mmCIF file of C-alpha atoms in Angstrom:
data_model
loop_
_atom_site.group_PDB
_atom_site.id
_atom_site.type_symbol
_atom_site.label_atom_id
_atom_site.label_comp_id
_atom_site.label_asym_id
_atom_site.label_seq_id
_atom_site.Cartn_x
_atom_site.Cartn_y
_atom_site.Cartn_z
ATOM 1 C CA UNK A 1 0.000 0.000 0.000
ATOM 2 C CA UNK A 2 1.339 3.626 -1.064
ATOM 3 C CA UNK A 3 -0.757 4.972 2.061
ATOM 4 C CA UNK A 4 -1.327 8.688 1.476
ATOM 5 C CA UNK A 5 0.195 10.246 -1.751
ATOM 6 C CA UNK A 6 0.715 13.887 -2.907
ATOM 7 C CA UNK A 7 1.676 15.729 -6.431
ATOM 8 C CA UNK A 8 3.497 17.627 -7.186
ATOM 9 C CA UNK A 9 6.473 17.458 -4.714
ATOM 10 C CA UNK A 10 7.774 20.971 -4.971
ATOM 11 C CA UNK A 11 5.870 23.983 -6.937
ATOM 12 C CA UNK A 12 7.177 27.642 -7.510
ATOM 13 C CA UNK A 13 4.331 30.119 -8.337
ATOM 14 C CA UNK A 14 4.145 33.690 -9.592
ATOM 15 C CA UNK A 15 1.432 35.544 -7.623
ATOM 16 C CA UNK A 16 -2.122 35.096 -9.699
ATOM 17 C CA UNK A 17 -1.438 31.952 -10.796
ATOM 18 C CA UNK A 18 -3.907 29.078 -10.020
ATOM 19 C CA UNK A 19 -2.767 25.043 -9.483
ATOM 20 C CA UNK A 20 -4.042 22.529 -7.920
ATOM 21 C CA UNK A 21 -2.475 20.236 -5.498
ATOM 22 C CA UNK A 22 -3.493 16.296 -5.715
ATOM 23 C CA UNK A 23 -3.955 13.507 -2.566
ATOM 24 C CA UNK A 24 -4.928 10.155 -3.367
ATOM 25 C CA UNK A 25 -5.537 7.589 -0.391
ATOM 26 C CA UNK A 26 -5.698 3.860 -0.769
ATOM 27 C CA UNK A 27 -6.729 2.781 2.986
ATOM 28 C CA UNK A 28 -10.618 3.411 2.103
ATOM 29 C CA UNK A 29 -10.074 5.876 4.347
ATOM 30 C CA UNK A 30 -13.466 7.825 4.724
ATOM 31 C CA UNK A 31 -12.463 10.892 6.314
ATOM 32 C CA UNK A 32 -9.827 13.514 4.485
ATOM 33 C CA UNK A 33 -8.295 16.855 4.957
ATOM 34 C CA UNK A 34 -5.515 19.301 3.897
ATOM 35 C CA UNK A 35 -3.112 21.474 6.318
ATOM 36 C CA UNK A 36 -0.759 24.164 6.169
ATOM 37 C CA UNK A 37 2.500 23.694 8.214
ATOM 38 C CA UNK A 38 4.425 27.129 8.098
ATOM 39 C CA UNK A 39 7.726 27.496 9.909
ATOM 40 C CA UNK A 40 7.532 26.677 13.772
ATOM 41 C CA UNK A 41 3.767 26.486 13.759
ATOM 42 C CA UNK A 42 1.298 23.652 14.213
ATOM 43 C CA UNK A 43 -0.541 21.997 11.285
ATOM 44 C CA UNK A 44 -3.427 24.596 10.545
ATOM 45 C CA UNK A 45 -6.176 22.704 8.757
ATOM 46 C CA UNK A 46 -7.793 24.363 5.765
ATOM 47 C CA UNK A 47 -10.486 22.132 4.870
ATOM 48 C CA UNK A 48 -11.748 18.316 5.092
ATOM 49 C CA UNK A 49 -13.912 15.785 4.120
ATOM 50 C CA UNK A 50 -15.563 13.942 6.679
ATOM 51 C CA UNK A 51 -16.472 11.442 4.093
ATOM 52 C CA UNK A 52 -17.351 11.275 0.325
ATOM 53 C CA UNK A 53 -19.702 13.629 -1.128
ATOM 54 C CA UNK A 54 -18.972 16.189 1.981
ATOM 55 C CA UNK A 55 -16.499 19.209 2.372
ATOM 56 C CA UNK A 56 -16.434 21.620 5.065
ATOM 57 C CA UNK A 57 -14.604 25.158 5.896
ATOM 58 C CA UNK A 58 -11.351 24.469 8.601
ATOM 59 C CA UNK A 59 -9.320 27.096 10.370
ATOM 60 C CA UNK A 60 -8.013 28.447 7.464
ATOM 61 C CA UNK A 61 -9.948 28.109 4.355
ATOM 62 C CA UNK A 62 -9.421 31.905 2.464
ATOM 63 C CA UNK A 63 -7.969 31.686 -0.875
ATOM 64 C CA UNK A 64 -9.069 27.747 -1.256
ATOM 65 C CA UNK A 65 -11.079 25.245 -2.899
ATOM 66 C CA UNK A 66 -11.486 21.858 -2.939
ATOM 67 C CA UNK A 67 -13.226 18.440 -4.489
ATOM 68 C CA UNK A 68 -13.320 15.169 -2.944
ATOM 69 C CA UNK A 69 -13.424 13.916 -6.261
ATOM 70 C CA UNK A 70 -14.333 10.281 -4.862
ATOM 71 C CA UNK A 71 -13.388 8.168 -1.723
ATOM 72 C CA UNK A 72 -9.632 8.116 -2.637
ATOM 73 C CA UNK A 73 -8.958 11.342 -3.821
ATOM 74 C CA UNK A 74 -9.155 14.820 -2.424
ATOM 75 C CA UNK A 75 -7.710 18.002 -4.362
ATOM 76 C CA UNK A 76 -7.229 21.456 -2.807
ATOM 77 C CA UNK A 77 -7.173 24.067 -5.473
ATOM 78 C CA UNK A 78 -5.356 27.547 -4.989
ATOM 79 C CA UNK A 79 -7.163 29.920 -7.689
ATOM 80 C CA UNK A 80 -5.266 33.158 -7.744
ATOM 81 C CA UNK A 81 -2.036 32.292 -5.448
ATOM 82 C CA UNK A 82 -0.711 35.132 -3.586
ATOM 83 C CA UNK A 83 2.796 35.021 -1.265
ATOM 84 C CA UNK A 84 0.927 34.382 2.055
ATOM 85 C CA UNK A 85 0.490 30.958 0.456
ATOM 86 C CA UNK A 86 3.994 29.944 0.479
ATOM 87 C CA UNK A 87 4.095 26.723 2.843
ATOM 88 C CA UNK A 88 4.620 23.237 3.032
ATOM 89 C CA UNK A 89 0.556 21.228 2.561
ATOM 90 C CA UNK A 90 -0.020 18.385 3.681
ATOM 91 C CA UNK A 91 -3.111 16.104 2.591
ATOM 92 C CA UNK A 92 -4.175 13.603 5.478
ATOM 93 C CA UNK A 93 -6.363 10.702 5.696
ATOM 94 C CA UNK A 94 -8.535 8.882 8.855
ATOM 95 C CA UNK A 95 -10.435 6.446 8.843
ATOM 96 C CA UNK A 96 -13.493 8.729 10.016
ATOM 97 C CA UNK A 97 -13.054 11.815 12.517
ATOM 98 C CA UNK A 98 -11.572 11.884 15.307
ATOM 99 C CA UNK A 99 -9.142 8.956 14.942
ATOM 100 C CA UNK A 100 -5.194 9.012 13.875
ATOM 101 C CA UNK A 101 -4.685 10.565 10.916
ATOM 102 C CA UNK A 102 -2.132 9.387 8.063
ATOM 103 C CA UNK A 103 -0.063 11.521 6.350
ATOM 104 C CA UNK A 104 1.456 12.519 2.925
ATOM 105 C CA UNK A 105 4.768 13.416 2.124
ATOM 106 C CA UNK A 106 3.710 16.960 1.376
ATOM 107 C CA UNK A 107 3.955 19.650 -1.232
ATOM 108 C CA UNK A 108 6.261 22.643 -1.070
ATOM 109 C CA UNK A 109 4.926 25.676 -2.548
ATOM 110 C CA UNK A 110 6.637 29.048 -2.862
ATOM 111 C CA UNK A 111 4.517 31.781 -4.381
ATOM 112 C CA UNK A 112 7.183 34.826 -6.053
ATOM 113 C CA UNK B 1 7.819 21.627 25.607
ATOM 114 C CA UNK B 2 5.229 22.856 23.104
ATOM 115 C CA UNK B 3 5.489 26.361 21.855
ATOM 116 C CA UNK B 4 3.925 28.382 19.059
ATOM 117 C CA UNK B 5 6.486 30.707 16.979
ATOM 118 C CA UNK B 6 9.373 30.388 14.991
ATOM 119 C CA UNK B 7 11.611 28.810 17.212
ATOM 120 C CA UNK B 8 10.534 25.253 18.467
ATOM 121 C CA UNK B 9 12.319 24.364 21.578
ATOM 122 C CA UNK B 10 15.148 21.339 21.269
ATOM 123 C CA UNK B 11 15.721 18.779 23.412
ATOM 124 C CA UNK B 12 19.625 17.181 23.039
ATOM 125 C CA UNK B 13 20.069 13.661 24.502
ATOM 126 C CA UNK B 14 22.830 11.644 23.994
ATOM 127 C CA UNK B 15 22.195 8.300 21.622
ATOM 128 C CA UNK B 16 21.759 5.688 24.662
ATOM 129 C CA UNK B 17 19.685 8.114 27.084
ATOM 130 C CA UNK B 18 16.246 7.851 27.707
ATOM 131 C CA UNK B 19 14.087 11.315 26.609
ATOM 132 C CA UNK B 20 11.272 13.265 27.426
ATOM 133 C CA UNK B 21 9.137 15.491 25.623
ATOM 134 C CA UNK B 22 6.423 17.638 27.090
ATOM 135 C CA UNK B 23 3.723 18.682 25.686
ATOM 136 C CA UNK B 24 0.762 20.697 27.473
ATOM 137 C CA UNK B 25 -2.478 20.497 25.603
ATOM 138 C CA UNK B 26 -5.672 23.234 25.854
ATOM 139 C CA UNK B 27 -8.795 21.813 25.510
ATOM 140 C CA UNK B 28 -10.123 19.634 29.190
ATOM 141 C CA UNK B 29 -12.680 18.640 26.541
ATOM 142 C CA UNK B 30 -9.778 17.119 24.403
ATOM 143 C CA UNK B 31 -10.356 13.035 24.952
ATOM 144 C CA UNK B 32 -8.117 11.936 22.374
ATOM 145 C CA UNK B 33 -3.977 12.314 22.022
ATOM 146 C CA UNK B 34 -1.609 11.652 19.674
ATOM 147 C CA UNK B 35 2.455 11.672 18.918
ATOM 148 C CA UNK B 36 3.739 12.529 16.279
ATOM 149 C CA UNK B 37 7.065 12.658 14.608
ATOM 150 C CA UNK B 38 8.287 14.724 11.510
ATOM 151 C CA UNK B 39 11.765 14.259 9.963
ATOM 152 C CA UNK B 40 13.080 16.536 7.826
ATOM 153 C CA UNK B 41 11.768 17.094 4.547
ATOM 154 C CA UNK B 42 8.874 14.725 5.194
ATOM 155 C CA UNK B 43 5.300 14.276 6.808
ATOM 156 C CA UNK B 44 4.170 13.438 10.300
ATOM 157 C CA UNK B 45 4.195 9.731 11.438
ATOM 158 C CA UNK B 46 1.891 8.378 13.298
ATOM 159 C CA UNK B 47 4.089 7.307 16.994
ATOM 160 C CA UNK B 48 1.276 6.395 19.270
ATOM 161 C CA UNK B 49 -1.752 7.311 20.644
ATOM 162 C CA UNK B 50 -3.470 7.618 24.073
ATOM 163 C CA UNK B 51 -7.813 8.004 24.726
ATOM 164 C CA UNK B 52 -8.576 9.849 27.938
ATOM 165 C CA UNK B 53 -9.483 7.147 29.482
ATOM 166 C CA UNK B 54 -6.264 5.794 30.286
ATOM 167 C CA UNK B 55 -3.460 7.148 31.764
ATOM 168 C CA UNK B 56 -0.578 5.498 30.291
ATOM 169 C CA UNK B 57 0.436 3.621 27.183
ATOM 170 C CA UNK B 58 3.471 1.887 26.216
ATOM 171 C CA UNK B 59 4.596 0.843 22.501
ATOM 172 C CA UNK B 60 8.016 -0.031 21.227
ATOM 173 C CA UNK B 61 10.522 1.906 23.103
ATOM 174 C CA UNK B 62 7.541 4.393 23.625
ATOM 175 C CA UNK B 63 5.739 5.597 26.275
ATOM 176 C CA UNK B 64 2.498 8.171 26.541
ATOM 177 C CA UNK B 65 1.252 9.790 29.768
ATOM 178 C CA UNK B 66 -1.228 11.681 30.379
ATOM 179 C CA UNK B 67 -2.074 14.226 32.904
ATOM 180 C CA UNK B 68 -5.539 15.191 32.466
ATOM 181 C CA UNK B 69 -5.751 17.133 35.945
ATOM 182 C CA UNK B 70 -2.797 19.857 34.618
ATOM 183 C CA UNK B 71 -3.438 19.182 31.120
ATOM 184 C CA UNK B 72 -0.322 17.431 29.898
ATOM 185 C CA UNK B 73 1.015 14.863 28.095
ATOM 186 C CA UNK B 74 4.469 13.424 27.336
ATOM 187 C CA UNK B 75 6.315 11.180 25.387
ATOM 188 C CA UNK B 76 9.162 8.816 26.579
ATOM 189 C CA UNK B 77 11.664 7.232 24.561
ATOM 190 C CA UNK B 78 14.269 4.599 25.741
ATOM 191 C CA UNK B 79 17.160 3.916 24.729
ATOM 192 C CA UNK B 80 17.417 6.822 22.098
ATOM 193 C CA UNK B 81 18.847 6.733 18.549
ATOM 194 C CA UNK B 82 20.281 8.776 16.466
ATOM 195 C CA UNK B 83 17.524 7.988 13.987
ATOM 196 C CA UNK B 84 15.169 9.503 16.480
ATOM 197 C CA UNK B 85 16.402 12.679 15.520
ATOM 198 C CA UNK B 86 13.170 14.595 14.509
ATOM 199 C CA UNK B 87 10.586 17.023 15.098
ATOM 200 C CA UNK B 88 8.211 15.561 17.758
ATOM 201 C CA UNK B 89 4.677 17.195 17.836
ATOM 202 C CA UNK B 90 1.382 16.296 20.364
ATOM 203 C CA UNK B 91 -2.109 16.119 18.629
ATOM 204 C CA UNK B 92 -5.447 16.653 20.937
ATOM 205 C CA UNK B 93 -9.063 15.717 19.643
ATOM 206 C CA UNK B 94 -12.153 16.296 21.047
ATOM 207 C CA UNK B 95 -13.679 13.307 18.710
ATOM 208 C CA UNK B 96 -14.855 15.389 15.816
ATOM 209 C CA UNK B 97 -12.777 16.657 12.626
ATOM 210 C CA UNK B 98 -10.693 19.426 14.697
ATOM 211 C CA UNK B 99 -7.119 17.862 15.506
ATOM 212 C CA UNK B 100 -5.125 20.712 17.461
ATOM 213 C CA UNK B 101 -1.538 20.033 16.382
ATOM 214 C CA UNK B 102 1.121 21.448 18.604
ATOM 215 C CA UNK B 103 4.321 23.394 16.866
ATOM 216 C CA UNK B 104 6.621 20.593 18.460
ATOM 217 C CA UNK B 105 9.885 19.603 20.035
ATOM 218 C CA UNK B 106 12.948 19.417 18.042
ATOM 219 C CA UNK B 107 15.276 15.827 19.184
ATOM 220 C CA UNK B 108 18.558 15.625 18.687
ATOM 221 C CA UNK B 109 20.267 12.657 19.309
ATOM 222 C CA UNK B 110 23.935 13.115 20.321
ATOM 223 C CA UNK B 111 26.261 9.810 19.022
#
């Protein structure tokens, strides 16, 4: 099992610019979400998906979108990046609330 | 233990040495822990977890405490390695979606 992947690995942006950032799961996990780690802080979770077919707001959801496109795979869109976006995200996965969440190796963006 | 900002404490233990990280946690309503630990460059791993119904709970080379009366939790390792080296952070749930993630401890592991 891959457990909890993530694409692209690294991603420079100019500010405006849209991208999306891709999490696929293959624990049937029914429960996702997406975080922000920025340096010396806590994860800061910008949205999840308790389970398929459901996405709600998180701590820090301005500025993003995103589609739990079915039970394995949860995007986060950024549609006009600006440089207060510039982080490392990481995509998790549980198998519903409130349990341990898994991991992905994360994505780290830097908007110009 | 935990802090917020951009400077995460660090705990230095040399490789052999038992160590403790601290980790105090703010929700009473919190009834689920977990430990986590981040090496560089890569994303949290699951360590071990604790419900608030116990007080203690041991895995390999691992133990969890938990305080519930101060609000704090802590981590033990035995015998450390030098491939303990990481970023160590505590997670709090109340049982719903919201995880509370702690900035973390930074371990390094003397040889």
């Amino acid at each position: 099992n891959a457990g909890v992947t993530q694409t692209p690995k690294f991603q420079v942006l100019k500010t405006g610019q849209s991208m999306t950032l891709q999490c696929a799961q293959d624990m049937n996990h029914n429960s996702m979400y997406w975080y922000r780690q920025d340096p010396g802080m806590g994860l800061r979770l910008i949205y999840y998906s308790a389970s398929e077919g459901t996405t709600d707001k998180g701590e820090v959801p301005n500025g993003y979108n995103v589609s739990r496109l079915n039970k394995r795979e949860f995007s986060l869109r950024l549609e006009s990046a600006a440089p207060s976006q510039t982080s490392v995200y990481f995509c998790a996965s549980s198998i519903t609330t409130g349990n341990e969440q898994f991991f992905g190796p994360g994505t780290r963006l830097t908007v110009l | 233990g935990e802090s917020v900002g951009l400077h995460l404490p660090t705990l230095s233990v040399q490789e052999g040495d038992n160590s403790i990280i601290n980790c105090a946690y703010s929700n009473s309503a919190s009834d689920y822990f977990i430990w986590y630990k981040q090496e560089s460059g890569k994303g949290p791993q699951f360590i071990i977890d604790i419900r608030s119904n116990m007080d203690k709970r041991q895995g390999q080379r691992v133990t969890v405490l938990l305080n519930k009366t101060v609000k704090h939790l802590s981590l033990q390792i035995a015998a450390t390695q030098p491939g303990d080296s990481a970023v160590y952070f505590c997670a709090e749930n109340t049982g719903g979606f919201k995880t509370i993630f702690g900035a973390g401890t930074r371990l390094f592991v003397k040889a």
